[in-house]
Short mmCIF file of C-alpha atoms in Angstrom, two decimals:
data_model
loop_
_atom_site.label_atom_id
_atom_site.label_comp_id
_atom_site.label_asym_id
_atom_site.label_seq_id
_atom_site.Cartn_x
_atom_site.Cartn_y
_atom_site.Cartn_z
CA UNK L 238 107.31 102.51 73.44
CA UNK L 239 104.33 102.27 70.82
CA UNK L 240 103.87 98.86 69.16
CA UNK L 241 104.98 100.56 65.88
CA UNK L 242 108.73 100.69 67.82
CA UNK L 243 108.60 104.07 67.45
CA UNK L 244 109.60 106.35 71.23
CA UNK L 245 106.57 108.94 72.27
CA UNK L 246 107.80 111.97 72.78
CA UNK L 247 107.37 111.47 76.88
CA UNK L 248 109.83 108.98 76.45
CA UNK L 249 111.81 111.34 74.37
CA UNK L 250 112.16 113.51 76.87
CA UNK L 251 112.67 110.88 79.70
CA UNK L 252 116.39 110.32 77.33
CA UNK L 253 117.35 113.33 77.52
CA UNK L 254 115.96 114.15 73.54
CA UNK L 255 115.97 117.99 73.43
CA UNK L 256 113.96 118.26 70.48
CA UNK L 257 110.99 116.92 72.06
CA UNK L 258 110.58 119.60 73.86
CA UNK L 259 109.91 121.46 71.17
CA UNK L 260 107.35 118.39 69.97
CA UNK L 261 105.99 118.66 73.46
CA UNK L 262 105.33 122.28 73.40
CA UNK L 263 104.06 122.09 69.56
CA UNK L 264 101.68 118.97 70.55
CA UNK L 265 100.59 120.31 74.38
CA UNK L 266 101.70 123.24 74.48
CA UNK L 267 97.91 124.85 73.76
CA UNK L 268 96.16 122.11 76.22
CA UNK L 269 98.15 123.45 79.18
CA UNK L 270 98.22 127.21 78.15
CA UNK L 271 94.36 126.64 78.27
CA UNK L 272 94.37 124.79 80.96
CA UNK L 273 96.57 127.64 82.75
CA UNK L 274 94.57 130.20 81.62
CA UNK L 275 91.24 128.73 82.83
CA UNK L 276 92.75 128.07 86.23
CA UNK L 277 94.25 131.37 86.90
CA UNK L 278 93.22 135.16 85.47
CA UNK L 279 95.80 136.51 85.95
CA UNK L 280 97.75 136.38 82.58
CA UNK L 281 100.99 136.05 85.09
CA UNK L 282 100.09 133.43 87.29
CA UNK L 283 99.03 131.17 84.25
CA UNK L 284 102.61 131.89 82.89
CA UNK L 285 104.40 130.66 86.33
CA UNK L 286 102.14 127.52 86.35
CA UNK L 287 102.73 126.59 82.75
CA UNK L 288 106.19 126.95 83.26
CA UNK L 289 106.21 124.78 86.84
CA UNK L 290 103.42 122.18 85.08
CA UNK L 291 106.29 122.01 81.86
CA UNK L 292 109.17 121.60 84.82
CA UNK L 293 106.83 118.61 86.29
CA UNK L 294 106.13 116.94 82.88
CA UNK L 295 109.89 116.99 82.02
CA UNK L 296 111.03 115.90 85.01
CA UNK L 297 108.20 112.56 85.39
CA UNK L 298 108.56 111.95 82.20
CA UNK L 299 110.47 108.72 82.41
CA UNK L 300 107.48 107.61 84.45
CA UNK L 301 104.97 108.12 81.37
CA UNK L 302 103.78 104.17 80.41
CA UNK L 303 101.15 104.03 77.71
CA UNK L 304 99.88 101.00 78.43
CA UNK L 305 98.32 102.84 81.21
CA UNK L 306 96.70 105.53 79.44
CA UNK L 307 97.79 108.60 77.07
CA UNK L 308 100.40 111.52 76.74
CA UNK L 309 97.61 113.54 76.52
CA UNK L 310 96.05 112.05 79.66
CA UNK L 311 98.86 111.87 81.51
CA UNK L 312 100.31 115.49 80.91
CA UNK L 313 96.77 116.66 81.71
CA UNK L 314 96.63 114.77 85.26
CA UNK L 315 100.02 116.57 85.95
CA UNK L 316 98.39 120.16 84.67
CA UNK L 317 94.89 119.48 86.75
CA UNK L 318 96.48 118.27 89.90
CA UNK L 319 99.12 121.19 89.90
CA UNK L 320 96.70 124.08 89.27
CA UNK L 321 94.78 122.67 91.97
CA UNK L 322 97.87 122.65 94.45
CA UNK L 323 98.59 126.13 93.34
CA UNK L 324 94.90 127.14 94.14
CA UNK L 325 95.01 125.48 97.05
CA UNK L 326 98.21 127.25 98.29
CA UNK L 327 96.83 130.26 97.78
CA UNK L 328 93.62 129.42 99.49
CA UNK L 329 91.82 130.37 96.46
CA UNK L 330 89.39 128.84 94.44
CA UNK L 331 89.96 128.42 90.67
CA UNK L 332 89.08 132.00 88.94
CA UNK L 333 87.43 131.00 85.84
CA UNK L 334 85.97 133.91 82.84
CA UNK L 335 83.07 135.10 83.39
CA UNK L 336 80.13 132.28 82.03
CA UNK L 337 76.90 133.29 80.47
CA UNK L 338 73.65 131.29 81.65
CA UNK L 339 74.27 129.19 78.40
CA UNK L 340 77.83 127.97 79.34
CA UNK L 341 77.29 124.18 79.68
CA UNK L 342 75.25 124.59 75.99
CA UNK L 343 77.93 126.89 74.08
CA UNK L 344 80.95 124.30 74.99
CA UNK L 345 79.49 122.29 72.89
CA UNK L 346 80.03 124.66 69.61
CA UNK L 347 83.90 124.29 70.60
CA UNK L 348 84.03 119.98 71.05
CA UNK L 349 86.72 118.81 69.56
CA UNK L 350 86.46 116.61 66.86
CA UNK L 351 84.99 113.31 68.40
CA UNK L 352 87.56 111.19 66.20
CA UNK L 353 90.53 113.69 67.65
CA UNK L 354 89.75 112.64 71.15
CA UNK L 355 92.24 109.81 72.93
CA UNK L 356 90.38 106.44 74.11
CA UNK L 357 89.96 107.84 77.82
CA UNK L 358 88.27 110.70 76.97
CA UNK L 359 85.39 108.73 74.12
CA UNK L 360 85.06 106.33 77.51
CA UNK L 361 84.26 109.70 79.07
CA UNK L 362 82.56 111.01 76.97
CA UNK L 363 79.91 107.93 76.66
CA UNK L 364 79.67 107.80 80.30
CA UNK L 365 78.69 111.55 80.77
CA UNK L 366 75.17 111.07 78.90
CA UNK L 367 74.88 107.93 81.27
CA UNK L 368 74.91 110.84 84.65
CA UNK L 369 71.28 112.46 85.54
CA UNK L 370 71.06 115.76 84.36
CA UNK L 371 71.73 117.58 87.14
CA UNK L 372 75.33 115.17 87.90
CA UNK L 373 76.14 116.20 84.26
CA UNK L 374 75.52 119.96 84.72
CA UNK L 375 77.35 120.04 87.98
CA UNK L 376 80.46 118.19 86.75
CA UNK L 377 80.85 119.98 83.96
CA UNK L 378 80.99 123.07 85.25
CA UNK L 379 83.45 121.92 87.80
CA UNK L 380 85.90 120.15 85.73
CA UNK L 381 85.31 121.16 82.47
CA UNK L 382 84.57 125.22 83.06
CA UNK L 383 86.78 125.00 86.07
CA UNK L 384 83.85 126.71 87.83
CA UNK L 385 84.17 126.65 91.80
CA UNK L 386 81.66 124.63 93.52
CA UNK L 387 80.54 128.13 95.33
CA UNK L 388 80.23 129.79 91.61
CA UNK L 389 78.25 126.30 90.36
CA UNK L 390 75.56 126.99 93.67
CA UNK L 391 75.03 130.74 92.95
CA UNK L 392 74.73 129.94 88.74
CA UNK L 393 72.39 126.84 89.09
CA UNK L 394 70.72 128.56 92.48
CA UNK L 395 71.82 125.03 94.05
CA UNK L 396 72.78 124.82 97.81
CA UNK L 397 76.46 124.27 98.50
CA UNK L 398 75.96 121.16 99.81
CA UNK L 399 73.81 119.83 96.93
CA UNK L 400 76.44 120.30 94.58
CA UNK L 401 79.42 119.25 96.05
CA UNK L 402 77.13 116.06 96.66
CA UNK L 403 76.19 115.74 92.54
CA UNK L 404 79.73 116.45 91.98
CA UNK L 405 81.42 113.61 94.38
CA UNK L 406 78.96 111.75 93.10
CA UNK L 407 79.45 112.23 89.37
CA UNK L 408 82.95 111.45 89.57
CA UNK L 409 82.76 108.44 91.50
CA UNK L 410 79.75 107.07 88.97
CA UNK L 411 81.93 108.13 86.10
CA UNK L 412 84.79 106.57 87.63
CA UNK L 413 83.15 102.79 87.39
CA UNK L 414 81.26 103.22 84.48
CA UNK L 415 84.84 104.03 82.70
CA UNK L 416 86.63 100.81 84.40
CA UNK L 417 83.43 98.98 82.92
CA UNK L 418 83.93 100.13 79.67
CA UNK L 419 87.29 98.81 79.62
CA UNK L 420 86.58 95.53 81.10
CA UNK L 421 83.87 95.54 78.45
CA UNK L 422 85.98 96.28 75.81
CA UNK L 423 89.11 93.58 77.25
CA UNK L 424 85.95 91.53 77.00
CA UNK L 425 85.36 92.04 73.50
CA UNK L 426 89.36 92.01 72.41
CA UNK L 427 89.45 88.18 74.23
CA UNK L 428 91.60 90.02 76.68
CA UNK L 429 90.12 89.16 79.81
CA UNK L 430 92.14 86.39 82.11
CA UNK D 222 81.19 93.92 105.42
CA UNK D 223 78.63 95.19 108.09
CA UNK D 224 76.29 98.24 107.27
CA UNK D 225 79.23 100.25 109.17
CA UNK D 226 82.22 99.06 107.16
CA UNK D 227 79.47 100.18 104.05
CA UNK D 228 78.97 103.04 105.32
CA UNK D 229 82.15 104.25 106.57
CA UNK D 230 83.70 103.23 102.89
CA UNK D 231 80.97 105.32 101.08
CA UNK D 232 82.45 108.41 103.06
CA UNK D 233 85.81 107.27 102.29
CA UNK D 234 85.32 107.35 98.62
CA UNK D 235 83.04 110.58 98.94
CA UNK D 236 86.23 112.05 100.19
CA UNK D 237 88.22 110.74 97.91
CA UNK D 238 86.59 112.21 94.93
CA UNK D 239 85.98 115.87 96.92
CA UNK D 240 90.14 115.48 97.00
CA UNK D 241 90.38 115.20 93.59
CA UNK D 242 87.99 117.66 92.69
CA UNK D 243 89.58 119.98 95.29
CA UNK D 244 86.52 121.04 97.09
CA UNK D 245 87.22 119.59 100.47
CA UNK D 246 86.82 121.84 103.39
CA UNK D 247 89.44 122.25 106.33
CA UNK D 248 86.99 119.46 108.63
CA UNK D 249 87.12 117.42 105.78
CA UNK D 250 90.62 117.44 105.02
CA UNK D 251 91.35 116.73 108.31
CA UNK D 252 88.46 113.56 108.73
CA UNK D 253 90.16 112.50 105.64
CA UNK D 254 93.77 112.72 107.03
CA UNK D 255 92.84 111.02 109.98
CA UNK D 256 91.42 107.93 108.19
CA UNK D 257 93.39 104.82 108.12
CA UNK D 258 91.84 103.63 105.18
CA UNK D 259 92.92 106.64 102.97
CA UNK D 260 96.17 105.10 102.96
CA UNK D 261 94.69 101.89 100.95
CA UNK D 262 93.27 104.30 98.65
CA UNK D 263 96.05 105.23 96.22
CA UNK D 264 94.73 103.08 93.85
CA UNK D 265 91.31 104.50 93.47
CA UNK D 266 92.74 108.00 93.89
CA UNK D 267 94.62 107.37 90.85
CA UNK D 268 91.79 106.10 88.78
CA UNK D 269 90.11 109.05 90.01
CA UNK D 270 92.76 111.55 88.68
CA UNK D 271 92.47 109.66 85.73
CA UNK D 272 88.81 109.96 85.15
CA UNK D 273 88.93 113.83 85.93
CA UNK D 274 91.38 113.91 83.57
CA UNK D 275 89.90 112.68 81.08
CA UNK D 276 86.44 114.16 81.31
CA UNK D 277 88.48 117.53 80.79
CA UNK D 278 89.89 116.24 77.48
CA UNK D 279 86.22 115.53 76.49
CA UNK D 280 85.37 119.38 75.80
CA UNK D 281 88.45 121.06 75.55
CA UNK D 282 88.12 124.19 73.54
CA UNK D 283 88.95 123.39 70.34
CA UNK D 284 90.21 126.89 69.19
CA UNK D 285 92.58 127.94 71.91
CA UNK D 286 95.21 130.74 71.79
CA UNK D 287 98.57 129.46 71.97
CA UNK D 288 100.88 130.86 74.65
CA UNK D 289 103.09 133.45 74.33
CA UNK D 290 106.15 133.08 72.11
CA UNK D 291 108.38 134.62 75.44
CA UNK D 292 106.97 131.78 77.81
CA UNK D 293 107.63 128.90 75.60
CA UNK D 294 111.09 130.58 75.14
CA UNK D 295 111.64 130.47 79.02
CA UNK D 296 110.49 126.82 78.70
CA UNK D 297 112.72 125.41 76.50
CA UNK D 298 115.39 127.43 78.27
CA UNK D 299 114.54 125.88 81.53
CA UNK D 300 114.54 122.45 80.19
CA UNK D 301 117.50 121.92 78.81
CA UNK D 302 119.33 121.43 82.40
CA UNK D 303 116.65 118.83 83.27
CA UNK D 304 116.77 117.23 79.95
CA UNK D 305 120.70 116.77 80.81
CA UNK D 306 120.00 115.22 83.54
CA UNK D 307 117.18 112.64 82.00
CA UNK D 308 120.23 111.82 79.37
CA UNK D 309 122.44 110.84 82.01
CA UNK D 310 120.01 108.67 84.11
CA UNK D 311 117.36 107.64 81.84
CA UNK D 312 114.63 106.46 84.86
CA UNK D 313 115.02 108.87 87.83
CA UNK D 314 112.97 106.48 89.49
CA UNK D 315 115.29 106.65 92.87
CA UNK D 316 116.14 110.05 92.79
CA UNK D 317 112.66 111.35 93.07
CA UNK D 318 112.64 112.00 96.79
CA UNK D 319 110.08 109.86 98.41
CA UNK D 320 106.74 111.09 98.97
CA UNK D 321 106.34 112.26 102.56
CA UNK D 322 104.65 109.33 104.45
CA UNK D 323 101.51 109.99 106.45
CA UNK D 324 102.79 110.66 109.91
CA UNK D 325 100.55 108.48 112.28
CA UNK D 326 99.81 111.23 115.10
CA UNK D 327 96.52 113.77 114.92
CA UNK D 328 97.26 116.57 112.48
CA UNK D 329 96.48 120.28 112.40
CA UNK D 330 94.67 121.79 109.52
CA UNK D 331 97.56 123.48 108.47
CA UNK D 332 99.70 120.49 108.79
CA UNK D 333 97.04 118.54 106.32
CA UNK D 334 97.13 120.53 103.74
CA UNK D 335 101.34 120.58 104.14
CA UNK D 336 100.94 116.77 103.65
CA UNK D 337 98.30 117.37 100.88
CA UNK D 338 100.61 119.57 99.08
CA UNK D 339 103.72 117.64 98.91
CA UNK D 340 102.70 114.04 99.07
CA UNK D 341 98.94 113.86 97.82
CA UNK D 342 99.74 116.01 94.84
CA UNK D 343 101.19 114.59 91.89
CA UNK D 344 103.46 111.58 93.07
CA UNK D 345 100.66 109.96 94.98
CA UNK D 346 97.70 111.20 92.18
CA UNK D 347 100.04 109.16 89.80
CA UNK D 348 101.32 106.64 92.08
CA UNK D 349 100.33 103.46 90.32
CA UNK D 350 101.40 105.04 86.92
CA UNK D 351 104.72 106.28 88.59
CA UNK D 352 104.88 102.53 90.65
CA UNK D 353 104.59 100.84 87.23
CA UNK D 354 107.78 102.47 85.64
CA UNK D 355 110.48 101.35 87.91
CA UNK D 356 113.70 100.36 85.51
CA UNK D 357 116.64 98.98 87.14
CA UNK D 358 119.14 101.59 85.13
CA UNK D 359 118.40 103.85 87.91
CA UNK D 360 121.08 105.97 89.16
CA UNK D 361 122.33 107.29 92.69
CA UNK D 362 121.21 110.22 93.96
CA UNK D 363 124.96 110.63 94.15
CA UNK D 364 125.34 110.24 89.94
CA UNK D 365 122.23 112.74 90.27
CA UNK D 366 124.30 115.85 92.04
CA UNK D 367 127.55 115.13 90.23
CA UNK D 368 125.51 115.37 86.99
CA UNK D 369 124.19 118.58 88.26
CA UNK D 370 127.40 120.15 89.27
CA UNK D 371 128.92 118.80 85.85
CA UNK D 372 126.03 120.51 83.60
CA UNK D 373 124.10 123.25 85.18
CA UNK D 374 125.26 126.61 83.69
CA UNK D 375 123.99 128.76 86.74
CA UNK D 376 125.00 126.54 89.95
CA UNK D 377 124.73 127.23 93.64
CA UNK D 378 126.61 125.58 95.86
CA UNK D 379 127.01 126.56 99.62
CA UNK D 380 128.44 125.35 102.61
CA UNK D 381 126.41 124.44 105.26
CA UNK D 382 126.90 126.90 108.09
CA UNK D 383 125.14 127.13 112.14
CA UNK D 384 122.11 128.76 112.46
CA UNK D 385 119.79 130.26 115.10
CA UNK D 386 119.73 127.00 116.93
CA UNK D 387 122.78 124.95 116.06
CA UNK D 388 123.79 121.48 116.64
CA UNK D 389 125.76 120.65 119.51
CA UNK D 390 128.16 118.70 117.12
CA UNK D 391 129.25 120.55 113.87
CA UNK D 392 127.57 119.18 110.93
CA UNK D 393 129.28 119.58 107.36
CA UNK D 394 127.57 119.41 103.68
CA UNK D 395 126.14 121.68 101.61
CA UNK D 396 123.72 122.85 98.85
CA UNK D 397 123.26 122.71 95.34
CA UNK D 398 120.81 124.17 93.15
CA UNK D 399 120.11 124.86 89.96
CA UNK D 400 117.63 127.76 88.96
CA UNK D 401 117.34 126.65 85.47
CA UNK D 402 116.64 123.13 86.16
CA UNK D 403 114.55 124.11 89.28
CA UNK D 404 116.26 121.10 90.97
CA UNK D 405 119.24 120.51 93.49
CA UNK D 406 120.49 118.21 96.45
CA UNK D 407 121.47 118.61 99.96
CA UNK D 408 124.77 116.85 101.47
CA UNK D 409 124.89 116.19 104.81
CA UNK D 410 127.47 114.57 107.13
CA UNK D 411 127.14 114.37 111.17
CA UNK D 412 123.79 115.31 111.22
CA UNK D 413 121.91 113.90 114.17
CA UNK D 414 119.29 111.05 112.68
CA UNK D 415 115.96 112.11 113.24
CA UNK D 416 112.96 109.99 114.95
CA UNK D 417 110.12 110.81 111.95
CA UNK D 418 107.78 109.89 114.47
CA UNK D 419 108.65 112.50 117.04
CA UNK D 420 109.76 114.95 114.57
CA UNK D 421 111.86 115.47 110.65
CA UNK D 422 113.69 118.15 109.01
CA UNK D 423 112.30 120.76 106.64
CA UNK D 424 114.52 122.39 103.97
CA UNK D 425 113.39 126.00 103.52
CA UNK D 426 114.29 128.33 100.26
CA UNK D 427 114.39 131.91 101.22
CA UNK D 428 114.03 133.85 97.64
CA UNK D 429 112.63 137.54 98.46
CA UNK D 430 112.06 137.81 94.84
CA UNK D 431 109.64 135.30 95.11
CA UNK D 432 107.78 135.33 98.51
CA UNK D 433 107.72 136.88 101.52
CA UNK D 434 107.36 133.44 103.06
CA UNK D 435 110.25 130.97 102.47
CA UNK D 436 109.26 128.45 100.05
CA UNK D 437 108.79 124.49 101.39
CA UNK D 438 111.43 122.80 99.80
CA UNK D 439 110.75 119.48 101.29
CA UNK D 440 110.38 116.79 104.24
CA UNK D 441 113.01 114.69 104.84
CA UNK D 442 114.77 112.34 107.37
CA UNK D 443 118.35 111.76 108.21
CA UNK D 444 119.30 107.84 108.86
CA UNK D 445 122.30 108.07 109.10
CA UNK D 446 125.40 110.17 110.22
CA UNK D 447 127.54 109.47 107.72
CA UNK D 448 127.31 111.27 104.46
CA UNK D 449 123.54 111.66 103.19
CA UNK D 450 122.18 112.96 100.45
CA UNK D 451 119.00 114.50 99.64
CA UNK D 452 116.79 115.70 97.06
CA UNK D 453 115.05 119.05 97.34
CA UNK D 454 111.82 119.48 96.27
CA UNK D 455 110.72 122.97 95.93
CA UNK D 456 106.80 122.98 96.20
CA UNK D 457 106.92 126.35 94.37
CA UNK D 458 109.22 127.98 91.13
CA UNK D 459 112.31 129.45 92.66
CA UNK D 460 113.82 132.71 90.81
CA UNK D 461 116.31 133.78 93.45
CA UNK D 462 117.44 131.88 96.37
CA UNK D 463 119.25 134.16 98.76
CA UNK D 464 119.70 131.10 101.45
CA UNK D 465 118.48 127.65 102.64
CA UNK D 466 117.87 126.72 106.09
CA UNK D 467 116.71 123.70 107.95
CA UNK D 468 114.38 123.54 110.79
CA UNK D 469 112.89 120.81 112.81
CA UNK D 470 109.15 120.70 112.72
CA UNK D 471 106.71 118.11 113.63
CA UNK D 472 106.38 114.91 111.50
CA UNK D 473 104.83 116.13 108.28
CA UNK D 474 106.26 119.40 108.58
CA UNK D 475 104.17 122.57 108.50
CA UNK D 476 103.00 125.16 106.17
CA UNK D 477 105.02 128.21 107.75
CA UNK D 478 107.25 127.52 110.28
CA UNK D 479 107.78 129.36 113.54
CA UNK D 480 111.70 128.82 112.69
CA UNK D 481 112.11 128.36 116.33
CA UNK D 482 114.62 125.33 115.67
CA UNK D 483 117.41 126.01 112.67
CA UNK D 484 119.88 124.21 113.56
CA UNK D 485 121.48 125.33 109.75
CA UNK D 486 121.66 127.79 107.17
CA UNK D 487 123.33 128.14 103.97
CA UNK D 488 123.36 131.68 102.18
CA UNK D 489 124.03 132.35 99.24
CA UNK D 490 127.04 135.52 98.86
#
């Protein structure tokens, strides 16, 4: 519950609210649709995995806590990690549109609105300048485009091996530098035991 | 720490984060199965979801379409069974079947990416999110299926019957399932109890409509004769279920089974 007393819609849900699945849909309904969309061409496939990402969502939603992270970040781990199972099951990598040699430049025309962004993703964000040029390319291809790591080598003319390398890598590096940011910023609220 | 234990933990995590980015190959999904220290990791596996997660929220198209009006329709549609059920138990926390355990012997490929699939997906990814949520108003898996049967508009229920390989001793029970909610339960009584290490049950949702295959609905062991209940866990959507079987397959099930042990089937008329 927030500190205002006031339920999230997750927790909505997780009581059986049947309004907030409309407020679900309304609110997240365009983040997994594009999420959906970017992981599968097929405008029929990204139907059946927004509807089975939707049938995870309401059925862990009593599981949502805030004061581990967002809605937002938390409906978006259940959308990533099920479009990757799907892919998976059907041995396929994720088919993404077709990107222009300017991709990782033109995303930035579509950011959205650094204040609209949830603390997780500002602690990303800061931590993705920190990555060498080449980490930052790579991951953002891969998670961001939803580029497979075979597309990323023929686009960038990188060997296979090179970028699943910056890739691992970039994660893992982004990974710390986000825990230090919060231990930095526990530091800074007098939170730290 | 030697160099080794450095060394061998660098792989570890370099695994870890190839997992999460899902570009492990079949060797490495199986060097990664076969580490003991993977199953220490759920921790960092989560904070890795996590910070995939949100570097995707970072750049997120601002202008995106929104879907169509007919799939959010189906949505809300499919929800309202589930939401039902979240009224009567608020936390689910016990009714969630339980992750598949790693089994301890070697693995196939195939058999990895079963395991990968149903336990390494989303209840492990979110493990120490899930963990953190446990409530004690959790109900039975029992209150679960009554709640089912009470509320679903478009139930299934079938009586376990013998099939290509049957028990030696009849075994009672049945199925219910709910297409809506995309959820349902299995009762079993006199079924033999199962050594997980040697081998455990699969449930198996044959829906034409769907597949060609029969979808995995689930690992699961039986630890007791008397009455058991268990959840099913359809790794895919199911439309149209024209039966459920069982087999026996090795601990961790598989991917496709050869169906050479089905000890019981339950088809829907």
């Amino acid at each position: 519950m927030s500190q205002s007393g006031e339920k999230s819609i997750l927790e909505r849900i997780a009581s059986g609210d049947q309004q907030a699945v409309s407020d679900c849909l309304d609110r997240y309904g365009r983040l997994v649709w594009f999420l959906a969309t970017r992981y599968n061409k097929r405008h029929a496939d990204a139907e059946d995995a927004t509807q089975e990402i939707f049938m995870e969502i309401w059925k862990n939603s009593g599981r949502f806590q805030s004061t581990l992270g967002s809605e937002e970040t938390f409906i978006t781990m259940i959308a990533r990690r099920r479009l990757i199972d799907r892919c998976r099951r059907a041995s396929v990598q994720p088919e993404t549109m077709q990107l222009t040699a300017d991709d990782a430049e033109l995303s930035d025309l579509y950011v959205e609105d650094q204040a609209e962004l949830t603390d997780e993703a500002m602690k990303a964000s800061e931590c993705l300048r920190k990555l060498s040029e080449e980490q930052h390319q790579v991951i953002t291809l891969s998670i961001q485009q939803g580029v497979s790591h075979d597309g990323i080598s023929r686009k960038l003319g990188m060997p296979l091996g090179t970028v699943k390398s910056y890739a691992r890598r970039a994660l893992l590096q982004l990974r710390d530098c986000m825990s230090r940011t919060v231990m930095v910023l526990n530091a800074a609220e007098g939170n730290v035991r | 720490m030697t160099p080794n234990d450095d060394l061998s933990s660098k792989r570890e995590r370099e695994l870890l984060a190839g997992f999460v980015l899902g570009d492990l190959s079949a060797e490495e999904l199986q060097e990664f199965s076969e580490s003991n220290e993977i199953r220490r990791q759920e921790d960092d596996l989560f904070r890795l979801e996590q910070t995939a997660a949100a570097v995707l929220l970072v750049n997120r198209m601002k202008t995106t379409d929104d879907m169509p009006a007919s799939l959010r329709r189906r949505i809300q549609t499919q929800a309202e069974p589930q939401l039902q059920l979240n009224a009567t138990a608020e936390s689910r926390t016990d009714i969630n079947i339980s992750p598949r355990t790693l089994p301890d012997r070697r693995l196939s490929t195939r058999e990895v990416f079963a395991w990968f699939v149903a336990a390494a997906s989303l209840l492990v990814a979110c493990s120490l999110w899930f963990s953190n949520g446990a409530t004690s108003s959790a109900v039975s898996l029992a209150q679960a299926r009554d709640a089912l049967k009470r509320q679903a508009s478009d139930l299934i229920e079938v009586a376990w019957a013998p099939g290509t390989s049957p028990f030696k001793e009849k075994v009672a029970g049945d199925v219910v399932w709910s297409n809506l909610g995309q959820n349902g339960f299995m009762r079993f009584v006199g079924m033999p109890v199962n050594d997980p290490t040697v081998e455990q049950y699969q449930l198996w949702i044959i829906d034409p409509e769907r597949d060609d295959e029969p979808i995995d609905g689930g690992v699961f062991d039986i630890t007791s004769t008397d009455e058991c209940l268990v959840e099913i866990n359809a790794k895919l959507r199911v439309d149209r279920p024209v039966a459920f079987a069982v087999t026996i397959e090795k601990p961790g099930g598989v991917v496709v089974s050869t169906q050479e042990r089905l000890p019981l089937l339950a088809s829907v008329k």
